[in-house]
Structure formats: structure tokens, C-alpha cells
Tab-separated table of C-alpha atoms and ligand atoms in Angstrom:
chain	number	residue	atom	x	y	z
A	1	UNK	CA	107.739	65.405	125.015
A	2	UNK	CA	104.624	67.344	124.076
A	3	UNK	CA	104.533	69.264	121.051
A	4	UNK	CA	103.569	72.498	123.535
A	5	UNK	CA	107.099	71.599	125.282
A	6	UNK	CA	109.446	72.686	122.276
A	7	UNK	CA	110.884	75.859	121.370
A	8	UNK	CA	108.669	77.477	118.730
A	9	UNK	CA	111.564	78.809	117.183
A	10	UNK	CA	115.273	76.712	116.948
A	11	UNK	CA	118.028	77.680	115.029
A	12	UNK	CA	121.349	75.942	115.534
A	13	UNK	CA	124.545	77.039	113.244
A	14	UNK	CA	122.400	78.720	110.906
A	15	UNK	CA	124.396	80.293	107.998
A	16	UNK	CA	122.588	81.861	105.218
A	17	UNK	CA	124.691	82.735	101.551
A	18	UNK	CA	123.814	83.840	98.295
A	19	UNK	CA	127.376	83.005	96.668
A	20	UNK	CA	130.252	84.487	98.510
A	21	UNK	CA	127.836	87.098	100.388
A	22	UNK	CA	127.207	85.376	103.646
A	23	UNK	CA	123.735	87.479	104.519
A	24	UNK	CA	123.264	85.064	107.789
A	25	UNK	CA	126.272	83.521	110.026
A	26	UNK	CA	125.481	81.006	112.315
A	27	UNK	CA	123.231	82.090	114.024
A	28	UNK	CA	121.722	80.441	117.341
A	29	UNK	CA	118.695	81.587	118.545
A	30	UNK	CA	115.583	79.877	120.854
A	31	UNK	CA	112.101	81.505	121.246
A	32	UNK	CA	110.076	79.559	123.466
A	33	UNK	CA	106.625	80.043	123.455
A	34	UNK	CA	104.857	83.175	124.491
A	35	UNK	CA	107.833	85.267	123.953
A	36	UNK	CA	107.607	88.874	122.767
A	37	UNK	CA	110.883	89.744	120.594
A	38	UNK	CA	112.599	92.376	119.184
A	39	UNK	CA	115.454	91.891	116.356
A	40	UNK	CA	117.036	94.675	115.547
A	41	UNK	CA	120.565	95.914	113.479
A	42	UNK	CA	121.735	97.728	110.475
A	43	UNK	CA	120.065	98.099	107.001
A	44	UNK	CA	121.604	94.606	105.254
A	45	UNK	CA	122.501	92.960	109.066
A	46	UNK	CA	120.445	89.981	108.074
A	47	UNK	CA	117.170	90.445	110.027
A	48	UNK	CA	114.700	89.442	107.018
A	49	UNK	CA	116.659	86.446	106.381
A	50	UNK	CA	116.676	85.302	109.499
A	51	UNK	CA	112.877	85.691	109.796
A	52	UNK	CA	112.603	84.539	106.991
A	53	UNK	CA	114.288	81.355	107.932
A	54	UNK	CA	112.289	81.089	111.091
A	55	UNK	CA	108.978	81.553	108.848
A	56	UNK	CA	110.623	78.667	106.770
A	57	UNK	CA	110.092	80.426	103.596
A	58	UNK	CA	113.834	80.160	102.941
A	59	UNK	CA	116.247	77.333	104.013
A	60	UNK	CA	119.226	77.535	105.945
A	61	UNK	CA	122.464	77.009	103.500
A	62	UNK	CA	123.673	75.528	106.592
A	63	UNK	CA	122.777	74.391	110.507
A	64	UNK	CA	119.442	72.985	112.060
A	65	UNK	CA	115.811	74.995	111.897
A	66	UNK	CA	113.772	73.326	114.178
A	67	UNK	CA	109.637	74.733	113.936
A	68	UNK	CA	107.837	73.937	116.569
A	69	UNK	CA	109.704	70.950	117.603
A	70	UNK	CA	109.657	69.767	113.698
A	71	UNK	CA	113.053	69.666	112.001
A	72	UNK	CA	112.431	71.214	108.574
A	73	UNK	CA	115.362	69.709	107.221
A	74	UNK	CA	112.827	66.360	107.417
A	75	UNK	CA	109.883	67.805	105.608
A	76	UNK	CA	108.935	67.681	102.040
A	77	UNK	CA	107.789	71.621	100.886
A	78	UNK	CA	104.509	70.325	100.798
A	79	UNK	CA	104.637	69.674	104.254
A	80	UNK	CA	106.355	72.328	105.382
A	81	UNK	CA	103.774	74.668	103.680
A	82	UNK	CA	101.078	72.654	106.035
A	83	UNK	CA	103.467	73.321	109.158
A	84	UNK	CA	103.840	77.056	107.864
A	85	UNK	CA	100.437	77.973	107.112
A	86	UNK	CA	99.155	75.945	110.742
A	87	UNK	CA	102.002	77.569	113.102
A	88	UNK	CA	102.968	80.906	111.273
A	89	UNK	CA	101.309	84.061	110.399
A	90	UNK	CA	103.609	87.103	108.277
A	91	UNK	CA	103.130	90.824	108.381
A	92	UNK	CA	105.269	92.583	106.324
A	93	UNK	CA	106.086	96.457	106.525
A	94	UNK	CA	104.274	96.686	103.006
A	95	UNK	CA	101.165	95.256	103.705
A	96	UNK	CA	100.312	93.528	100.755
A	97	UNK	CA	96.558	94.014	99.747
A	98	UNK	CA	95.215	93.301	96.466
A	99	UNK	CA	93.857	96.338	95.395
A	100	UNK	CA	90.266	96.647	95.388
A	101	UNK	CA	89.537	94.109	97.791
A	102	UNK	CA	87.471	94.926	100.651
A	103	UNK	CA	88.891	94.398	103.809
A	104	UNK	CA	86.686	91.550	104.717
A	105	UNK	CA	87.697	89.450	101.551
A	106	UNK	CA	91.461	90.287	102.215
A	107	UNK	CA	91.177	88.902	105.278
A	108	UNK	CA	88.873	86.201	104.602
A	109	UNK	CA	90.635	85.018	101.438
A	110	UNK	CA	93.478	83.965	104.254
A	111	UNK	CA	91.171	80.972	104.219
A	112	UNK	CA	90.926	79.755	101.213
A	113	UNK	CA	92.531	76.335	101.709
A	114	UNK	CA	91.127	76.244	104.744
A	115	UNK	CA	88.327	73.321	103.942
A	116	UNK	CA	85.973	76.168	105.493
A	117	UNK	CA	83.204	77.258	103.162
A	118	UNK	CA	82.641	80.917	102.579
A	119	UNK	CA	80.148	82.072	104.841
A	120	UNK	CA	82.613	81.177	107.648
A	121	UNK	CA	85.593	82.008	106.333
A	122	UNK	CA	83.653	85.876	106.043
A	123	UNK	CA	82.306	85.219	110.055
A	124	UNK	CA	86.207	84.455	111.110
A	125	UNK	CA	87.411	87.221	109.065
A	126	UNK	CA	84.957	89.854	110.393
A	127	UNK	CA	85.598	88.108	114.267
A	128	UNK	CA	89.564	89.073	112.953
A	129	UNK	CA	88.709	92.577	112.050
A	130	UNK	CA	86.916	93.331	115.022
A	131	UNK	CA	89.719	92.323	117.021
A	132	UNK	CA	92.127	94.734	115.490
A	133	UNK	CA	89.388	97.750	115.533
A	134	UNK	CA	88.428	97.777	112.172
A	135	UNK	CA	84.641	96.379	112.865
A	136	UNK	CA	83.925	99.682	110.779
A	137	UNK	CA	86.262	99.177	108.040
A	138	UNK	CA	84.801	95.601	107.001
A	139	UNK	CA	83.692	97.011	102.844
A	140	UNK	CA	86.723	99.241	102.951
A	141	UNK	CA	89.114	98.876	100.281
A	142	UNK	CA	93.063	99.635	100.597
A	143	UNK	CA	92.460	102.847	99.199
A	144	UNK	CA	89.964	103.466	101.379
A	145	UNK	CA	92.136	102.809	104.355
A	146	UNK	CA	94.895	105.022	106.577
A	147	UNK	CA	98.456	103.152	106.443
A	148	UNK	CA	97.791	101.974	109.826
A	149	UNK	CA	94.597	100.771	109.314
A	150	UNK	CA	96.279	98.531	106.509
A	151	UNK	CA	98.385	97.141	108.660
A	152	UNK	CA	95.940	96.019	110.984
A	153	UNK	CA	94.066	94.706	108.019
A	154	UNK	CA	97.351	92.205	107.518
A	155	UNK	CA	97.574	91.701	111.149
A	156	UNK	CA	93.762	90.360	111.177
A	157	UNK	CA	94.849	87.812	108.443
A	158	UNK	CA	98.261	87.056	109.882
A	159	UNK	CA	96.085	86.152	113.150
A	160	UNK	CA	92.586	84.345	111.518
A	161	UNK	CA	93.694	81.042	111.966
A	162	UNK	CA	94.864	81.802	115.839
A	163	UNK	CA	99.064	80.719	114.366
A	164	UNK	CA	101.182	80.370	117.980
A	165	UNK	CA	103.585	82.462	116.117
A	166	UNK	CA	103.618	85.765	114.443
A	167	UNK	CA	106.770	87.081	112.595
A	168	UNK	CA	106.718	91.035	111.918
A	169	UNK	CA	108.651	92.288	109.631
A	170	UNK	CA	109.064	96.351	110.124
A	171	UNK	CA	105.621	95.838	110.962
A	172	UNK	CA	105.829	100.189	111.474
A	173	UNK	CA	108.082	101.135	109.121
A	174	UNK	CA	105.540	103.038	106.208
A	175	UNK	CA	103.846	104.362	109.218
A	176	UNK	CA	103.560	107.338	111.410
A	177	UNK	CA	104.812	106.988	114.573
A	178	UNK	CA	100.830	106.947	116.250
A	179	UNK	CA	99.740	104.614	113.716
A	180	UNK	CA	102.918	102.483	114.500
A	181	UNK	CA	102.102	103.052	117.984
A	182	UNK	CA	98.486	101.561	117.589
A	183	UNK	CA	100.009	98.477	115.815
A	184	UNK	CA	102.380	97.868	118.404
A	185	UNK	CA	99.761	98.161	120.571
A	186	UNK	CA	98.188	95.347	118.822
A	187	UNK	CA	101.474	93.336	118.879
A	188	UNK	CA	101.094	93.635	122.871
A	189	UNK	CA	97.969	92.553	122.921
A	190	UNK	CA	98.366	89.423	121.121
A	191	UNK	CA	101.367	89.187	123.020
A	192	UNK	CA	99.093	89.217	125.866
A	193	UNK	CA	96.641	86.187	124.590
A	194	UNK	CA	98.847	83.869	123.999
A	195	UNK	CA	100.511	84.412	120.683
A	196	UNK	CA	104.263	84.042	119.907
A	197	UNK	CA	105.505	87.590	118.612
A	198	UNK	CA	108.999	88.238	116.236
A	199	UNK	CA	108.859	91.799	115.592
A	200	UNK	CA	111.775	93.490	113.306
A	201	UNK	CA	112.439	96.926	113.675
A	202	UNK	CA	114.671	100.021	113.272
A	203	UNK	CA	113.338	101.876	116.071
A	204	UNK	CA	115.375	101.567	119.175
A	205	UNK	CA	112.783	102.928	121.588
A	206	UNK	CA	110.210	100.048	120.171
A	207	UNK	CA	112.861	97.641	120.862
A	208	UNK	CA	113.715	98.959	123.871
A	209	UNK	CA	109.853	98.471	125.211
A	210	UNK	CA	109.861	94.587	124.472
A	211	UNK	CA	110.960	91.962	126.931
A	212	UNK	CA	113.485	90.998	124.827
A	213	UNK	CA	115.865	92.377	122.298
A	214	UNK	CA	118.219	90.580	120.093
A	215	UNK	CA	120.570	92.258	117.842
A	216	UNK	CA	122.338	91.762	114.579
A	217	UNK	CA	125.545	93.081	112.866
A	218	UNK	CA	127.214	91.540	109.532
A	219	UNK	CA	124.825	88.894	109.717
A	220	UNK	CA	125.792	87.370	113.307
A	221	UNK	CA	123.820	87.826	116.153
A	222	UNK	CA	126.011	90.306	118.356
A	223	UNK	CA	123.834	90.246	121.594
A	224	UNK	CA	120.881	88.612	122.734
A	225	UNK	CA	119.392	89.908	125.801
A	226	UNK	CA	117.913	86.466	127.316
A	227	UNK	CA	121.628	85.395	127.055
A	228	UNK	CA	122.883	88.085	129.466
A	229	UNK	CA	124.928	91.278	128.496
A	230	UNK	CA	127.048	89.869	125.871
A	231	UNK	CA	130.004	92.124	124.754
A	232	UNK	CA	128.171	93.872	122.291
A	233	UNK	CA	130.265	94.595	119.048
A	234	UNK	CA	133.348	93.060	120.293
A	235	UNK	CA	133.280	89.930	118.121
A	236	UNK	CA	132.740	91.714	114.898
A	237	UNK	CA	135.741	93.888	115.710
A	238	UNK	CA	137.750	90.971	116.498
A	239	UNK	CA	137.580	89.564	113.207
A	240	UNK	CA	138.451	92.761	111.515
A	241	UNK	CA	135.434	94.007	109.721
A	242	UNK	CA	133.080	91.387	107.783
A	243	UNK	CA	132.452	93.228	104.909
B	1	ATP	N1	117.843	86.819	97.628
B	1	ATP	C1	119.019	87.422	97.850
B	1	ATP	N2	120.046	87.306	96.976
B	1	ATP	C2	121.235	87.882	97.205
B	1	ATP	N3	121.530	88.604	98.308
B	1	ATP	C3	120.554	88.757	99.216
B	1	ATP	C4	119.262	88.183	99.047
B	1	ATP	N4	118.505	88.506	100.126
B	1	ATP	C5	119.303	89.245	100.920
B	1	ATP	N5	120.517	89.415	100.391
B	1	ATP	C6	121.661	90.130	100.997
B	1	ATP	O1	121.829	89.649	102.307
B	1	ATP	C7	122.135	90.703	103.212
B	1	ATP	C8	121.126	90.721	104.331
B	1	ATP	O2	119.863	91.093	103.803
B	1	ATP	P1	118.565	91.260	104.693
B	1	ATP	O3	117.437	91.521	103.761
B	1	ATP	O4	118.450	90.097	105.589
B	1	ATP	O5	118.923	92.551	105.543
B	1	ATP	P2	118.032	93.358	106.593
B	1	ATP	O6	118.786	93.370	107.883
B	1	ATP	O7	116.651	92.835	106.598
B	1	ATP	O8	118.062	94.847	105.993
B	1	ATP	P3	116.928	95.990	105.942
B	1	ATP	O9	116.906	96.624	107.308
B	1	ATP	O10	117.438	96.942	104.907
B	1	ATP	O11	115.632	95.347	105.565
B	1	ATP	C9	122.173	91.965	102.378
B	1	ATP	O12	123.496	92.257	102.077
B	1	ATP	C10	121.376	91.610	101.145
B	1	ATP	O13	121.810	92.345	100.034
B	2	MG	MG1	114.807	93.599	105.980
């Protein structure tokens, strides 16, 4: 089997605790590649822990993560840092620039342990920032920058090193809802060339506009529309209320 042939994303039974608060329960969930996702649910429902399970910056307490056909369970954090930083880029609803650093550098710093020296690290990052728009922006500073410019700022180093998978979390959530609609946009678009996209949100009408939508309550995952129209809600009832 070709590494191309696996899932991207393969969870199997995967439970997530931090002592008796079970924030993840075995969950089962296969993104092949070139999917466009939504994962949706309640404040405290377990989304960011089950991204950040499938961005392997947490482990499963229990069940199988499988990466890109590459059972994490078998890799030392060293390598699992290589497999992260080759396969998976992260943008997070806050979008994390230093302050004071230039667009360009934020981007380009993505890089750093890279093995590429710094003149092409800077040519990548300004290729990156072109691609989200911001060919403008390049000596702009966070300050300088609209909340939705920001993001795309993240997005361009999320997406420098061309990861096959791109895990949003609230990706719109500090923004208006035309800035969020110009970062979706973006999602779609890289969507469109190739790239594996996770995207978290609250907004039903964003989820609504992906190809696929999966959704979680008390930390299970209560319907999953590639699976068909699973009775939504009817297994959290059935055990009486989680928490
Ligand atoms: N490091 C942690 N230690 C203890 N409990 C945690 C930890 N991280 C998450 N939790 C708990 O796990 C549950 C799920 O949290 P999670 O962050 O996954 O929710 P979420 O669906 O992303 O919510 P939100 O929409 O508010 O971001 C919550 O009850 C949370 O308090
Ligand atoms: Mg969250």
C-alpha cells in the first residue's frame, strides 16, 4: 500500500480523560484525503481535543490514531514532531503572532528547521502571502493588520511547507462575519488544490456549506454525515445525560 492510499486521518476507540472528566469518548472517525470537514457541537463537546488528537499534539488516553497511515502509538515524540511538522499545518482562532513581527518573518520563521537558508525561507514565505492576498501586507506587523488579515497571515504559515492536511480550529471565531467569509474562502480554495481541510466551528451555516459535517455532543461523535443520517442525539439520551 502506498503511503497516498491511507486515510490521512484514523481514529479508532479514541477516548480522551483528564481524571474522571472524559473530554473525548471513543470516537471513530476517517478523513481520507482531499476531504473538506466540518466538526461542529457545544462549547466543552470535545472538538479541540479531538483535533488536537488528530494534529497529534495530544495522545489518545485510549484507542488507535493512525497519521497518515503511521500509527503514532509507534513513534518516539521526536518522530512524531517530524511526521507533525511534514503532514500538518494548525490555525487557531487566536492567531498567534509575535508581536512586532512583520508578516513576512511570521511566516517565514515557519521555516526555521527547515534546513532552508534565509533568503528562501523569505521567497516561500512571500510566495505564501501572496497566495492568501496579502502580497501588500509583506512589512506589516500584527498591529498593523485587520483580524482577518491575521488570520490569513497564520493560514500562509499553516500552508508554507504545502502539509496534505490543515486542521482549523474556529479558524472565524474573533472575526467578522466578511472577514470570516474571506478566510473560508481561503479554506475552499486550498480545499480546491489539493489540501486536506479540518475546520471547527460554531457557525451552523459554515458547516452547513462544507461537504461534510460531523458533529459532537458530551464528547462522542453523535452524527457523521459520510456515515449516513445517524439518529442524531438519540444515543446521548439513551444513556441518560453524560454530564
Ligand atoms: N487540559 C485539560 N485538562 C482538563 N480538562 C480539559 C483539558 N482540556 C479540555 N478539558 C475539558 O474537556 C472538555 C472538552 O474540551 P474541548 O476544549 O475539547 O471542548 P470544545 O468542544 O473545543 O469547546 P469550545 O467550543 O468551548 O472550544 C471540557 O469539559 C474541558 O473543560
Ligand atoms: Mg475548542
Amino acid at each position: 500500500m502506498t503511503a497516498s492510499s491511507h486515510p490521512v486521518v484514523d481514529l479508532a476507540g479514541v477516548s480522551k480523560s483528564y481524571g474522571d472528566l472524559t473530554a473525548l469518548r471513543s470516537a471513530d472517525l476517517v478523513v481520507h484525503r482531499g476531504e473538506l470537514l466540518a466538526v461542529v457541537g457545544p462549547s466543552g463537546s470535545g472538538k479541540s481535543t479531538m483535533l488536537n488528537i488528530m494534529g497529534t499534539l495530544d495522545r489518545p488516553t485510549a484507542g488507535k490514531v493512525r497519521i497518515a497511515g503511521h500509527d503514532i502509538d509507534e513513534l518516539r515524540d521526536r518522530d512524531l514532531s517530524a511526521l507533525r511538522a511534514a503532514t500538518i499545518g494548525f490555525v487557531f482562532q487566536q492567531f498567534h503572532l509575535a508581536r512586532g513581527v512583520p508578516a513576512l518573518d511570521s511566516v517565514a520563521d515557519g521555516l526555521l528547521y527547515s534546513g532552508r537558508g534565509r533568503a528562501e525561507r523569505r521567497e516561500l514565505a512571500e510566495r505564501a502571502l501572496r497566495r492568501v492576498g496579502l502580497g501588500r501586507r509583506l512589512y506589516h506587523e500584527p498591529h498593523q493588520l485587520s483580524g482577518g488579515e491575521k488570520q490569513r497571515v497564520a493560514i500562509a504559515r499553516a500552508v508554507l511547507g504545502d502539509p496534505p492536511l490543515l486542521l482549523a480550529d474556529e479558524p472565524t471565531g474573533a472575526l467578522d462575519s466578511r472577514s470570516g467569509a474571506v478566510v473560508m474562502e481561503l479554506l475552499h480554495e486550498l480545499h480546491e488544490a489539493g489540501t486536506t481541510v479540518v475546520v471547527i466551528t460554531h457557525d451552523r451555516d459554515i458547516a452547513a456549506s462544507l461537504p461534510r459535517e460531523v458533529r459532537l455532543k458530551d464528547g462522542r461523535i453523535e452524527y457523521d454525515s459520510a456515515l449516513g443520517d445517524a439518529p442524531a442525539g438519540e444515543l446521548v439520551a439513551a444513556e441518560g445525560g453524560l454530564r
